[in-house]
Amino acid sequence: MTVPPDKEISFLESVNFSFDMALATLDIPEGMAQYIKNVNNVYQVRFPVKINGKIENFVGWRSVHSDHQLPAKGGIRFAPTVNQNEVEALAALMSYKCALVDVPFGGSKGGLLIDPKKYDRDAMEKITRRFAFELIQKDYIGSGVNVPAPDMGTGQREMSWIASTYAAHRPKDTDYLGCVTGKPVSLGGIQGRTEATGRGVVFGLREFFRHPEGVKLANLEGNSLEGKEVIIQGLGNVGYHTAKILEEEDGAKIIAILEWDGAIFDKNAFSVEEVFRYKVENKGGIKGFPKGKYYENSAELLEQECDILIPAAMEGVINQTNARRIQAKLIAEAANGPITFKAETILNEMGVVIIPDVYLNAGGVTVSYFEWIKNLSHIRFGRMERRYEENQNHLFIKAIEQSGTKLPKNLISQIGRGPVEIDLVRSGLDDTMQNTFQRIHDRYWAEKKVGSYRIAAMSIAIEKIYDSYRIMGIYP
Ligand code: NAD
């Protein structure tokens, strides 16, 4: 494929161009490459719902990009702009993401064309349940075939409605809780899923700063996030947790926050929690926040000078119209597809380093994988071993103290305690993000023809999917 010189391309084409660039660094037969790249299937559904006595019609999609591993996995998005091209692009990204971080799922994604802000809770419940019912009927939901999760415009509430709709229609399926992830903990969810994507972004950034070559490449300094100036777009699920953890655990400075109704800037940094509380109390907007300078045109602040720019809202926000004006040294793609293929070419020329979505926001699906395992095994993580480990740790402390060394009390309580679910989830997530970045880093620095972290990540993912298909063989 050759990129037309000035035309911006679609999200799916953007993903496919990255695929082609990564493929060029690999030795995979043409026919298999085509099979891996193409979306396997997509289901479009239209359905009516009676709201306040009036019948409204809705359209939605669920796409399966690859089923080299089952179930296929990916979020469901509720947005007023969602379309089939976007859902297919996001499904493809899910395949590459799962393969990259060693999560044994195929790639899928769903979308419902709706503006959730226009409907009350009861209407949203009716619409979500009806959409779920349509997908269940066609086997596009089920713990062994296809497992949705939250995405833009959906959260724990919608996942609960989907799980309970599934349970009502498949009453004999004892694994019904595994039909969807991102549920509340009281309904089979897992501790740490809500924060998972954001925490994964931070784990990924921390790992980036442990590698001096990359830090130098981005014209940054130091080996930590301490004091780094950060701009974040979107204070939703992913953006809020990313920004909060960066501020509170890493000492980064959140100098600008961009939302749908404007942006705020303060060189002295914001308290993320304060802005978030204001947003919740003000219908999801930040306009009128009493501190910092307000900008009506939110996107203008993408171009502000900073160390790290974190788009965490939606795709295509950095494109060929604004790419040349970007002043960030490092762009951390917390959202899916925030940089178009065209923009990336420009940013590469400018020397801006990009940590790609296919890696950086994989924390969500990683912890979804843990949740799914928990649902299938019908037991919470840590239940069997926690007290045993605690007893062993106390024996160990006793042995040290008997040898004459007195340990400080706070250390004893830290060493003594056995792991609870959240400790294990964070440990598994951190391990995944560290290991995966090391593999991306090694491939990027070892092979000259791999021109970016994205191409390195994509080439690892494609290789793994190819390997699965190769081992299975083509049937019948
Ligand atoms: P969300 O709906 O919780 O948050 C999106 C945020 O972006 C909201 O605060 C919204 O007000 C804001 N926003 C909307 N329009 C905007 C605009 N024009 N300018 C600035 N901000 C705007 O969604 P989310 O789950 O946080 O997802 C955000 C991105 O992260 C999406 O690209 C999604 O695909 C990706 N992602 C999400 C997850 C997950 O676990 N939720 C996992 C991987 C990737």
mmCIF file of N, CA, C and O and ligand atoms in Angstrom, residues 77 90 94 97 109 117 150-154 193-194 196-197 233-240 258-262 279 284 298-299 311-315 317 334-338 361-365, ligand 1:
data_model
loop_
_atom_site.group_PDB
_atom_site.id
_atom_site.type_symbol
_atom_site.label_atom_id
_atom_site.label_comp_id
_atom_site.label_asym_id
_atom_site.label_seq_id
_atom_site.Cartn_x
_atom_site.Cartn_y
_atom_site.Cartn_z
ATOM 1 N N ARG A 77 -18.095 0.119 22.999
ATOM 2 C CA ARG A 77 -18.046 1.577 23.077
ATOM 3 C C ARG A 77 -19.426 2.152 22.798
ATOM 4 O O ARG A 77 -20.103 1.710 21.865
ATOM 5 N N LEU A 90 -10.522 -1.001 15.851
ATOM 6 C CA LEU A 90 -10.304 -1.286 17.272
ATOM 7 C C LEU A 90 -10.209 -2.796 17.521
ATOM 8 O O LEU A 90 -9.431 -3.244 18.369
ATOM 9 N N MET A 94 -7.040 -4.910 19.049
ATOM 10 C CA MET A 94 -7.175 -5.866 20.158
ATOM 11 C C MET A 94 -6.417 -7.163 19.881
ATOM 12 O O MET A 94 -5.784 -7.720 20.772
ATOM 13 N N LYS A 97 -2.774 -6.373 20.333
ATOM 14 C CA LYS A 97 -2.502 -6.069 21.743
ATOM 15 C C LYS A 97 -2.432 -7.359 22.567
ATOM 16 O O LYS A 97 -1.491 -7.562 23.336
ATOM 17 N N LYS A 109 -14.232 -6.134 18.999
ATOM 18 C CA LYS A 109 -14.654 -4.837 19.532
ATOM 19 C C LYS A 109 -16.108 -4.603 19.173
ATOM 20 O O LYS A 109 -16.600 -5.127 18.166
ATOM 21 N N LYS A 117 -25.140 10.767 27.024
ATOM 22 C CA LYS A 117 -25.517 11.947 27.824
ATOM 23 C C LYS A 117 -27.001 12.293 27.639
ATOM 24 O O LYS A 117 -27.590 12.981 28.460
ATOM 25 N N PRO A 150 -15.465 -2.818 29.277
ATOM 26 C CA PRO A 150 -15.794 -1.398 29.127
ATOM 27 C C PRO A 150 -14.887 -0.704 28.111
ATOM 28 O O PRO A 150 -13.763 -1.139 27.865
ATOM 29 N N ASP A 151 -15.394 0.323 27.520
ATOM 30 C CA ASP A 151 -14.600 1.218 26.670
ATOM 31 C C ASP A 151 -15.258 2.596 26.803
ATOM 32 O O ASP A 151 -16.046 2.827 27.724
ATOM 33 N N MET A 152 -14.964 3.469 25.864
ATOM 34 C CA MET A 152 -15.501 4.821 25.919
ATOM 35 C C MET A 152 -17.027 4.785 26.097
ATOM 36 O O MET A 152 -17.733 4.099 25.357
ATOM 37 N N GLY A 153 -17.519 5.493 27.115
ATOM 38 C CA GLY A 153 -18.970 5.592 27.313
ATOM 39 C C GLY A 153 -19.607 4.416 28.036
ATOM 40 O O GLY A 153 -20.818 4.408 28.265
ATOM 41 N N THR A 154 -18.823 3.406 28.399
ATOM 42 C CA THR A 154 -19.376 2.281 29.169
ATOM 43 C C THR A 154 -18.475 1.993 30.371
ATOM 44 O O THR A 154 -17.299 2.358 30.379
ATOM 45 N N ARG A 193 -9.541 -3.633 38.391
ATOM 46 C CA ARG A 193 -9.850 -3.578 36.958
ATOM 47 C C ARG A 193 -10.133 -2.135 36.519
ATOM 48 O O ARG A 193 -9.727 -1.726 35.437
ATOM 49 N N THR A 194 -10.844 -1.365 37.370
ATOM 50 C CA THR A 194 -11.217 -0.004 36.969
ATOM 51 C C THR A 194 -9.982 0.845 36.701
ATOM 52 O O THR A 194 -9.922 1.594 35.739
ATOM 53 N N ALA A 196 -7.065 -0.349 35.917
ATOM 54 C CA ALA A 196 -6.033 -1.160 35.254
ATOM 55 C C ALA A 196 -5.385 -0.494 34.040
ATOM 56 O O ALA A 196 -4.158 -0.527 33.898
ATOM 57 N N THR A 197 -6.204 0.101 33.160
ATOM 58 C CA THR A 197 -5.601 0.663 31.951
ATOM 59 C C THR A 197 -4.685 1.827 32.329
ATOM 60 O O THR A 197 -3.546 1.927 31.853
ATOM 61 N N GLN A 233 -5.181 14.466 27.860
ATOM 62 C CA GLN A 233 -6.457 14.732 27.176
ATOM 63 C C GLN A 233 -7.468 13.654 27.561
ATOM 64 O O GLN A 233 -7.248 12.481 27.315
ATOM 65 N N GLY A 234 -8.572 14.072 28.207
ATOM 66 C CA GLY A 234 -9.610 13.118 28.605
ATOM 67 C C GLY A 234 -9.414 12.679 30.037
ATOM 68 O O GLY A 234 -8.447 11.976 30.350
ATOM 69 N N LEU A 235 -10.314 13.147 30.928
ATOM 70 C CA LEU A 235 -10.217 12.731 32.329
ATOM 71 C C LEU A 235 -11.334 11.717 32.619
ATOM 72 O O LEU A 235 -12.116 11.863 33.543
ATOM 73 N N GLY A 236 -11.404 10.693 31.756
ATOM 74 C CA GLY A 236 -12.379 9.615 31.927
ATOM 75 C C GLY A 236 -11.713 8.476 32.666
ATOM 76 O O GLY A 236 -10.774 8.685 33.448
ATOM 77 N N ASN A 237 -12.143 7.260 32.413
ATOM 78 C CA ASN A 237 -11.594 6.126 33.148
ATOM 79 C C ASN A 237 -10.070 6.050 32.997
ATOM 80 O O ASN A 237 -9.335 6.033 33.981
ATOM 81 N N VAL A 238 -9.592 6.030 31.762
ATOM 82 C CA VAL A 238 -8.156 5.834 31.530
ATOM 83 C C VAL A 238 -7.367 7.079 31.964
ATOM 84 O O VAL A 238 -6.366 6.995 32.687
ATOM 85 N N GLY A 239 -7.832 8.251 31.528
ATOM 86 C CA GLY A 239 -7.100 9.486 31.797
ATOM 87 C C GLY A 239 -7.036 9.823 33.273
ATOM 88 O O GLY A 239 -5.979 10.223 33.787
ATOM 89 N N TYR A 240 -8.134 9.636 33.966
ATOM 90 C CA TYR A 240 -8.173 9.973 35.401
ATOM 91 C C TYR A 240 -7.172 9.125 36.184
ATOM 92 O O TYR A 240 -6.364 9.650 36.951
ATOM 93 N N LEU A 258 -7.328 18.400 29.273
ATOM 94 C CA LEU A 258 -8.181 18.740 28.130
ATOM 95 C C LEU A 258 -9.451 17.900 28.183
ATOM 96 O O LEU A 258 -9.365 16.676 28.350
ATOM 97 N N GLU A 259 -10.587 18.566 28.041
ATOM 98 C CA GLU A 259 -11.863 17.831 28.035
ATOM 99 C C GLU A 259 -12.730 18.299 26.877
ATOM 100 O O GLU A 259 -12.326 19.172 26.112
ATOM 101 N N TRP A 260 -13.934 17.718 26.742
ATOM 102 C CA TRP A 260 -14.819 18.033 25.616
ATOM 103 C C TRP A 260 -15.311 19.481 25.654
ATOM 104 O O TRP A 260 -15.639 20.056 24.631
ATOM 105 N N ASP A 261 -15.362 20.104 26.863
ATOM 106 C CA ASP A 261 -15.900 21.469 26.958
ATOM 107 C C ASP A 261 -14.804 22.502 27.224
ATOM 108 O O ASP A 261 -15.062 23.572 27.761
ATOM 109 N N GLY A 262 -13.574 22.181 26.864
ATOM 110 C CA GLY A 262 -12.478 23.135 27.040
ATOM 111 C C GLY A 262 -11.292 22.499 27.736
ATOM 112 O O GLY A 262 -11.295 21.287 27.995
ATOM 113 N N LYS A 279 -15.371 17.899 37.904
ATOM 114 C CA LYS A 279 -15.949 17.357 36.662
ATOM 115 C C LYS A 279 -17.201 16.518 36.979
ATOM 116 O O LYS A 279 -18.232 16.643 36.315
ATOM 117 N N GLY A 284 -19.832 16.344 33.959
ATOM 118 C CA GLY A 284 -18.743 15.795 33.164
ATOM 119 C C GLY A 284 -17.873 16.828 32.474
ATOM 120 O O GLY A 284 -17.060 16.468 31.612
ATOM 121 N N SER A 298 -10.228 23.279 23.299
ATOM 122 C CA SER A 298 -9.477 22.296 24.075
ATOM 123 C C SER A 298 -8.244 21.774 23.325
ATOM 124 O O SER A 298 -7.141 21.679 23.878
ATOM 125 N N ALA A 299 -8.419 21.470 22.028
ATOM 126 C CA ALA A 299 -7.356 20.830 21.234
ATOM 127 C C ALA A 299 -6.111 21.711 21.118
ATOM 128 O O ALA A 299 -5.004 21.196 20.885
ATOM 129 N N PRO A 311 -2.613 11.539 25.205
ATOM 130 C CA PRO A 311 -3.984 11.539 24.714
ATOM 131 C C PRO A 311 -4.711 10.333 25.291
ATOM 132 O O PRO A 311 -4.275 9.198 25.080
ATOM 133 N N ALA A 312 -5.803 10.576 26.047
ATOM 134 C CA ALA A 312 -6.516 9.467 26.704
ATOM 135 C C ALA A 312 -8.018 9.602 26.466
ATOM 136 O O ALA A 312 -8.818 9.294 27.344
ATOM 137 N N ALA A 313 -8.389 10.123 25.283
ATOM 138 C CA ALA A 313 -9.820 10.310 25.026
ATOM 139 C C ALA A 313 -10.283 9.507 23.820
ATOM 140 O O ALA A 313 -11.100 8.597 23.943
ATOM 141 N N MET A 314 -9.762 9.833 22.635
ATOM 142 C CA MET A 314 -10.304 9.185 21.427
ATOM 143 C C MET A 314 -9.269 9.186 20.305
ATOM 144 O O MET A 314 -8.186 9.749 20.457
ATOM 145 N N GLU A 315 -9.658 8.608 19.163
ATOM 146 C CA GLU A 315 -8.708 8.474 18.057
ATOM 147 C C GLU A 315 -8.599 9.746 17.211
ATOM 148 O O GLU A 315 -9.482 10.607 17.234
ATOM 149 N N VAL A 317 -6.830 12.473 17.188
ATOM 150 C CA VAL A 317 -6.719 13.856 17.685
ATOM 151 C C VAL A 317 -5.398 14.511 17.270
ATOM 152 O O VAL A 317 -5.298 15.736 17.176
ATOM 153 N N ALA A 334 -2.383 6.618 25.517
ATOM 154 C CA ALA A 334 -3.286 5.910 26.429
ATOM 155 C C ALA A 334 -4.585 5.551 25.707
ATOM 156 O O ALA A 334 -5.171 4.505 25.943
ATOM 157 N N ALA A 335 -5.044 6.426 24.811
ATOM 158 C CA ALA A 335 -6.237 6.130 24.002
ATOM 159 C C ALA A 335 -5.840 5.192 22.873
ATOM 160 O O ALA A 335 -4.653 4.984 22.603
ATOM 161 N N ASN A 336 -6.841 4.656 22.190
ATOM 162 C CA ASN A 336 -6.578 3.858 20.990
ATOM 163 C C ASN A 336 -6.530 4.771 19.773
ATOM 164 O O ASN A 336 -7.445 5.581 19.565
ATOM 165 N N GLY A 337 -5.470 4.676 19.008
ATOM 166 C CA GLY A 337 -5.372 5.393 17.737
ATOM 167 C C GLY A 337 -5.414 6.905 17.797
ATOM 168 O O GLY A 337 -5.938 7.534 16.869
ATOM 169 N N PRO A 338 -4.843 7.557 18.823
ATOM 170 C CA PRO A 338 -4.937 9.029 18.877
ATOM 171 C C PRO A 338 -4.078 9.731 17.823
ATOM 172 O O PRO A 338 -4.302 10.893 17.511
ATOM 173 N N ASN A 361 -1.799 0.823 26.382
ATOM 174 C CA ASN A 361 -3.092 0.714 27.069
ATOM 175 C C ASN A 361 -3.557 -0.743 27.213
ATOM 176 O O ASN A 361 -4.734 -0.996 27.432
ATOM 177 N N ALA A 362 -2.602 -1.671 27.143
ATOM 178 C CA ALA A 362 -2.950 -3.097 27.250
ATOM 179 C C ALA A 362 -3.231 -3.540 28.690
ATOM 180 O O ALA A 362 -3.587 -4.696 28.934
ATOM 181 N N GLY A 363 -3.082 -2.629 29.653
ATOM 182 C CA GLY A 363 -3.348 -2.988 31.056
ATOM 183 C C GLY A 363 -4.787 -3.417 31.272
ATOM 184 O O GLY A 363 -5.073 -4.300 32.086
ATOM 185 N N GLY A 364 -5.710 -2.792 30.524
ATOM 186 C CA GLY A 364 -7.122 -3.121 30.679
ATOM 187 C C GLY A 364 -7.394 -4.570 30.314
ATOM 188 O O GLY A 364 -7.988 -5.327 31.090
ATOM 189 N N VAL A 365 -6.906 -4.973 29.156
ATOM 190 C CA VAL A 365 -7.194 -6.349 28.720
ATOM 191 C C VAL A 365 -6.402 -7.359 29.550
ATOM 192 O O VAL A 365 -6.855 -8.480 29.788
HETATM 193 P P1 NAD B 1 -14.238 7.363 28.994
HETATM 194 O O1 NAD B 1 -15.528 7.552 28.294
HETATM 195 O O2 NAD B 1 -14.250 6.896 30.414
HETATM 196 O O3 NAD B 1 -13.372 8.710 28.967
HETATM 197 C C1 NAD B 1 -13.190 9.501 27.829
HETATM 198 C C2 NAD B 1 -12.943 10.915 28.314
HETATM 199 O O4 NAD B 1 -12.649 11.742 27.187
HETATM 200 C C3 NAD B 1 -14.167 11.529 29.023
HETATM 201 O O5 NAD B 1 -13.761 12.199 30.187
HETATM 202 C C4 NAD B 1 -14.708 12.491 27.983
HETATM 203 O O6 NAD B 1 -15.430 13.579 28.551
HETATM 204 C C5 NAD B 1 -13.418 12.935 27.306
HETATM 205 N N1 NAD B 1 -13.630 13.549 26.004
HETATM 206 C C6 NAD B 1 -14.651 13.331 25.128
HETATM 207 N N2 NAD B 1 -14.505 14.122 24.066
HETATM 208 C C7 NAD B 1 -13.391 14.859 24.259
HETATM 209 C C8 NAD B 1 -12.734 15.873 23.509
HETATM 210 N N3 NAD B 1 -13.203 16.283 22.363
HETATM 211 N N4 NAD B 1 -11.593 16.390 24.011
HETATM 212 C C9 NAD B 1 -11.102 15.970 25.196
HETATM 213 N N5 NAD B 1 -11.695 15.031 25.967
HETATM 214 C C10 NAD B 1 -12.828 14.485 25.493
HETATM 215 O O7 NAD B 1 -13.397 6.380 28.066
HETATM 216 P P2 NAD B 1 -12.125 5.519 28.471
HETATM 217 O O8 NAD B 1 -12.587 4.146 28.808
HETATM 218 O O9 NAD B 1 -11.280 6.275 29.428
HETATM 219 O O10 NAD B 1 -11.400 5.407 27.045
HETATM 220 C C11 NAD B 1 -10.567 6.429 26.540
HETATM 221 C C12 NAD B 1 -9.680 5.862 25.452
HETATM 222 O O11 NAD B 1 -8.911 4.788 25.981
HETATM 223 C C13 NAD B 1 -10.416 5.287 24.245
HETATM 224 O O12 NAD B 1 -9.629 5.485 23.096
HETATM 225 C C14 NAD B 1 -10.481 3.811 24.569
HETATM 226 O O13 NAD B 1 -10.645 2.999 23.402
HETATM 227 C C15 NAD B 1 -9.117 3.621 25.200
HETATM 228 N N6 NAD B 1 -9.011 2.431 26.060
HETATM 229 C C16 NAD B 1 -9.839 2.250 27.124
HETATM 230 C C17 NAD B 1 -9.682 1.123 27.936
HETATM 231 C C18 NAD B 1 -10.515 0.901 29.192
HETATM 232 O O14 NAD B 1 -10.196 -0.029 29.943
HETATM 233 N N7 NAD B 1 -11.510 1.712 29.490
HETATM 234 C C19 NAD B 1 -8.692 0.180 27.624
HETATM 235 C C20 NAD B 1 -7.849 0.397 26.532
HETATM 236 C C21 NAD B 1 -8.028 1.535 25.767
#
